[in-house]
């Protein structure tokens, strides 16, 4: 069974600073994908970044990057130069190769202080 | 770019009534997924369809049924509604052949059962 754990219910950061959100997961499979989704107050689920488990290189999308540690089953999200629009609930999620079901963590609520 | 369309956006029903939620995937996306997000919870996978066939099933109550039609849109039918069914229901879509396992979420239907 897959499990995804986000141990930080809430985080806050000053505008323009860097923040890292933590995520750990557990699976016995070797092929899987990891994602970070952003859910702003509108409740829309927005895909932020994707990481394939078979890739050693950490994914990067503009100000968003991940630190993927496969052996430790850790998948953290780093947001650089935080902006007010980054304020949202962030969900870590995983899916097995060939599967349909995304498994989400409990979420981390990120607050940006001006 | 076109996104996933869900209707209605808001729905209020009484206990024991029925509800039908509709989802129109992104053009050329042939796979549809349904998720339920309760208040303060992470999204939970309900069911998915590919080419009108159920492809995976999660924690979907027997009172719920769903189908995918020839134009790839999907409907989630919910009967004998209970107070606990009040939630945000997301539909997501993806192209089966993409290989990235990314799922693109619609804006959700907020169901309130009174």
GROMACS .gro file of N, CA, C and O in nm, chain A residues 33 35 37 39 42-47 50 52 91 95-102 104-107, chain B residues 31 33 35 37-38 41-43 45 48 55-56 88 90 96 99-107 110:
model
  200
   33UNK      N    1   0.556   0.791  -0.946
   33UNK     CA    2   0.571   0.933  -0.974
   33UNK      C    3   0.528   1.010  -0.849
   33UNK      O    4   0.437   0.969  -0.778
   35UNK      N    5   0.431   1.409  -0.694
   35UNK     CA    6   0.381   1.539  -0.735
   35UNK      C    7   0.364   1.631  -0.613
   35UNK      O    8   0.344   1.585  -0.500
   37UNK      N    9   0.093   1.941  -0.543
   37UNK     CA   10  -0.022   2.017  -0.589
   37UNK      C   11  -0.044   2.134  -0.493
   37UNK      O   12  -0.023   2.123  -0.373
   39UNK      N   13  -0.330   2.410  -0.356
   39UNK     CA   14  -0.474   2.438  -0.349
   39UNK      C   15  -0.494   2.573  -0.281
   39UNK      O   16  -0.493   2.585  -0.159
   42UNK      N   17  -0.937   2.932  -0.360
   42UNK     CA   18  -1.040   2.896  -0.457
   42UNK      C   19  -1.069   2.746  -0.458
   42UNK      O   20  -1.169   2.702  -0.516
   43UNK      N   21  -0.984   2.666  -0.394
   43UNK     CA   22  -0.995   2.520  -0.382
   43UNK      C   23  -0.957   2.446  -0.510
   43UNK      O   24  -0.964   2.325  -0.514
   44UNK      N   25  -0.919   2.518  -0.614
   44UNK     CA   26  -0.870   2.452  -0.736
   44UNK      C   27  -0.742   2.377  -0.704
   44UNK      O   28  -0.657   2.427  -0.631
   45UNK      N   29  -0.727   2.257  -0.757
   45UNK     CA   30  -0.603   2.179  -0.740
   45UNK      C   31  -0.512   2.207  -0.860
   45UNK      O   32  -0.546   2.173  -0.973
   46UNK      N   33  -0.397   2.265  -0.832
   46UNK     CA   34  -0.305   2.307  -0.938
   46UNK      C   35  -0.176   2.228  -0.927
   46UNK      O   36  -0.112   2.226  -0.822
   47UNK      N   37  -0.139   2.163  -1.036
   47UNK     CA   38  -0.015   2.086  -1.038
   47UNK      C   39   0.104   2.182  -1.037
   47UNK      O   40   0.113   2.271  -1.122
   50UNK      N   41   0.640   1.778  -1.093
   50UNK     CA   42   0.637   1.633  -1.104
   50UNK      C   43   0.780   1.578  -1.097
   50UNK      O   44   0.873   1.639  -1.150
   52UNK      N   45   0.976   1.194  -1.157
   52UNK     CA   46   0.972   1.051  -1.186
   52UNK      C   47   1.072   0.980  -1.096
   52UNK      O   48   1.186   1.027  -1.083
   91UNK      N   49  -0.024   1.999  -0.126
   91UNK     CA   50  -0.038   1.855  -0.109
   91UNK      C   51   0.071   1.783  -0.186
   91UNK      O   52   0.094   1.810  -0.304
   95UNK      N   53   0.180   0.831  -0.718
   95UNK     CA   54   0.104   0.737  -0.799
   95UNK      C   55   0.200   0.632  -0.853
   95UNK      O   56   0.313   0.664  -0.891
   96UNK      N   57   0.155   0.508  -0.852
   96UNK     CA   58   0.239   0.400  -0.902
   96UNK      C   59   0.237   0.398  -1.054
   96UNK      O   60   0.139   0.439  -1.118
   97UNK      N   61   0.344   0.350  -1.113
   97UNK     CA   62   0.352   0.333  -1.257
   97UNK      C   63   0.232   0.250  -1.305
   97UNK      O   64   0.205   0.142  -1.252
   98UNK      N   65   0.161   0.300  -1.404
   98UNK     CA   66   0.049   0.228  -1.460
   98UNK      C   67  -0.079   0.234  -1.380
   98UNK      O   68  -0.182   0.180  -1.423
   99UNK      N   69  -0.077   0.300  -1.266
   99UNK     CA   70  -0.196   0.306  -1.180
   99UNK      C   71  -0.278   0.430  -1.211
   99UNK      O   72  -0.237   0.518  -1.286
  100UNK      N   73  -0.396   0.435  -1.151
  100UNK     CA   74  -0.489   0.545  -1.172
  100UNK      C   75  -0.502   0.635  -1.049
  100UNK      O   76  -0.541   0.750  -1.060
  101UNK      N   77  -0.470   0.581  -0.935
  101UNK     CA   78  -0.504   0.645  -0.809
  101UNK      C   79  -0.390   0.730  -0.756
  101UNK      O   80  -0.281   0.681  -0.727
  102UNK      N   81  -0.417   0.859  -0.740
  102UNK     CA   82  -0.325   0.948  -0.671
  102UNK      C   83  -0.349   0.935  -0.521
  102UNK      O   84  -0.465   0.943  -0.478
  104UNK      N   85  -0.269   1.116  -0.169
  104UNK     CA   86  -0.227   1.246  -0.119
  104UNK      C   87  -0.183   1.241   0.027
  104UNK      O   88  -0.231   1.157   0.105
  105UNK      N   89  -0.095   1.333   0.062
  105UNK     CA   90  -0.062   1.357   0.201
  105UNK      C   91  -0.169   1.446   0.264
  105UNK      O   92  -0.265   1.486   0.198
  106UNK      N   93  -0.151   1.478   0.390
  106UNK     CA   94  -0.252   1.552   0.464
  106UNK      C   95  -0.254   1.701   0.431
  106UNK      O   96  -0.346   1.772   0.468
  107UNK      N   97  -0.148   1.749   0.368
  107UNK     CA   98  -0.141   1.888   0.328
  107UNK      C   99  -0.064   1.974   0.428
  107UNK      O  100  -0.060   1.945   0.549
  145UNK      N  101  -0.906   0.968  -2.017
  145UNK     CA  102  -0.916   0.907  -1.885
  145UNK      C  103  -0.969   1.010  -1.786
  145UNK      O  104  -0.923   1.124  -1.784
  147UNK      N  105  -1.098   1.077  -1.373
  147UNK     CA  106  -1.085   1.034  -1.235
  147UNK      C  107  -1.180   1.117  -1.148
  147UNK      O  108  -1.198   1.235  -1.173
  149UNK      N  109  -1.249   1.232  -0.738
  149UNK     CA  110  -1.196   1.240  -0.602
  149UNK      C  111  -1.297   1.312  -0.514
  149UNK      O  112  -1.369   1.401  -0.558
  151UNK      N  113  -1.312   1.535  -0.154
  151UNK     CA  114  -1.234   1.603  -0.051
  151UNK      C  115  -1.329   1.657   0.056
  151UNK      O  116  -1.401   1.755   0.035
  152UNK      N  117  -1.328   1.592   0.171
  152UNK     CA  118  -1.408   1.639   0.284
  152UNK      C  119  -1.346   1.761   0.347
  152UNK      O  120  -1.229   1.794   0.322
  155UNK      N  121  -0.976   1.786   0.476
  155UNK     CA  122  -0.915   1.657   0.441
  155UNK      C  123  -0.838   1.667   0.309
  155UNK      O  124  -0.851   1.764   0.235
  156UNK      N  125  -0.759   1.564   0.282
  156UNK     CA  126  -0.696   1.554   0.151
  156UNK      C  127  -0.791   1.482   0.056
  156UNK      O  128  -0.881   1.411   0.100
  157UNK      N  129  -0.775   1.501  -0.074
  157UNK     CA  130  -0.862   1.433  -0.170
  157UNK      C  131  -0.846   1.282  -0.163
  157UNK      O  132  -0.734   1.230  -0.150
  159UNK      N  133  -0.940   0.923  -0.362
  159UNK     CA  134  -0.976   0.867  -0.493
  159UNK      C  135  -1.105   0.785  -0.483
  159UNK      O  136  -1.120   0.701  -0.393
  162UNK      N  137  -1.213   0.566  -1.149
  162UNK     CA  138  -1.159   0.621  -1.273
  162UNK      C  139  -1.211   0.540  -1.392
  162UNK      O  140  -1.252   0.424  -1.377
  169UNK      N  141  -1.162   0.173  -1.477
  169UNK     CA  142  -1.024   0.129  -1.478
  169UNK      C  143  -0.967   0.109  -1.338
  169UNK      O  144  -0.869   0.036  -1.321
  170UNK      N  145  -1.025   0.173  -1.238
  170UNK     CA  146  -0.980   0.153  -1.100
  170UNK      C  147  -1.091   0.202  -1.008
  170UNK      O  148  -1.173   0.286  -1.046
  202UNK      N  149  -1.623   1.845  -0.134
  202UNK     CA  150  -1.585   1.898  -0.265
  202UNK      C  151  -1.550   1.777  -0.352
  202UNK      O  152  -1.467   1.695  -0.313
  204UNK      N  153  -1.398   1.645  -0.695
  204UNK     CA  154  -1.314   1.683  -0.807
  204UNK      C  155  -1.320   1.577  -0.916
  204UNK      O  156  -1.323   1.457  -0.888
  210UNK      N  157  -0.429   0.898  -2.175
  210UNK     CA  158  -0.377   0.768  -2.130
  210UNK      C  159  -0.233   0.746  -2.173
  210UNK      O  160  -0.155   0.685  -2.103
  213UNK      N  161   0.214   0.908  -2.034
  213UNK     CA  162   0.329   0.851  -1.965
  213UNK      C  163   0.376   0.930  -1.845
  213UNK      O  164   0.457   0.881  -1.767
  214UNK      N  165   0.324   1.051  -1.828
  214UNK     CA  166   0.370   1.133  -1.716
  214UNK      C  167   0.287   1.109  -1.590
  214UNK      O  168   0.326   1.151  -1.482
  215UNK      N  169   0.171   1.046  -1.606
  215UNK     CA  170   0.080   1.022  -1.492
  215UNK      C  171   0.027   1.151  -1.430
  215UNK      O  172  -0.023   1.149  -1.318
  216UNK      N  173   0.038   1.262  -1.502
  216UNK     CA  174  -0.018   1.387  -1.450
  216UNK      C  175  -0.169   1.385  -1.463
  216UNK      O  176  -0.222   1.340  -1.564
  217UNK      N  177  -0.236   1.433  -1.362
  217UNK     CA  178  -0.381   1.445  -1.365
  217UNK      C  179  -0.415   1.593  -1.349
  217UNK      O  180  -0.364   1.659  -1.258
  218UNK      N  181  -0.503   1.641  -1.436
  218UNK     CA  182  -0.541   1.780  -1.437
  218UNK      C  183  -0.681   1.792  -1.378
  218UNK      O  184  -0.776   1.734  -1.430
  219UNK      N  185  -0.689   1.869  -1.273
  219UNK     CA  186  -0.812   1.876  -1.195
  219UNK      C  187  -0.904   1.988  -1.243
  219UNK      O  188  -0.860   2.096  -1.283
  220UNK      N  189  -1.034   1.961  -1.234
  220UNK     CA  190  -1.134   2.063  -1.255
  220UNK      C  191  -1.151   2.147  -1.130
  220UNK      O  192  -1.087   2.122  -1.029
  221UNK      N  193  -1.241   2.247  -1.136
  221UNK     CA  194  -1.260   2.337  -1.023
  221UNK      C  195  -1.337   2.276  -0.907
  221UNK      O  196  -1.339   2.332  -0.798
  224UNK      N  197  -1.902   2.165  -0.525
  224UNK     CA  198  -1.923   2.164  -0.380
  224UNK      C  199  -2.063   2.115  -0.352
  224UNK      O  200  -2.161   2.182  -0.385
   0.00000   0.00000   0.00000
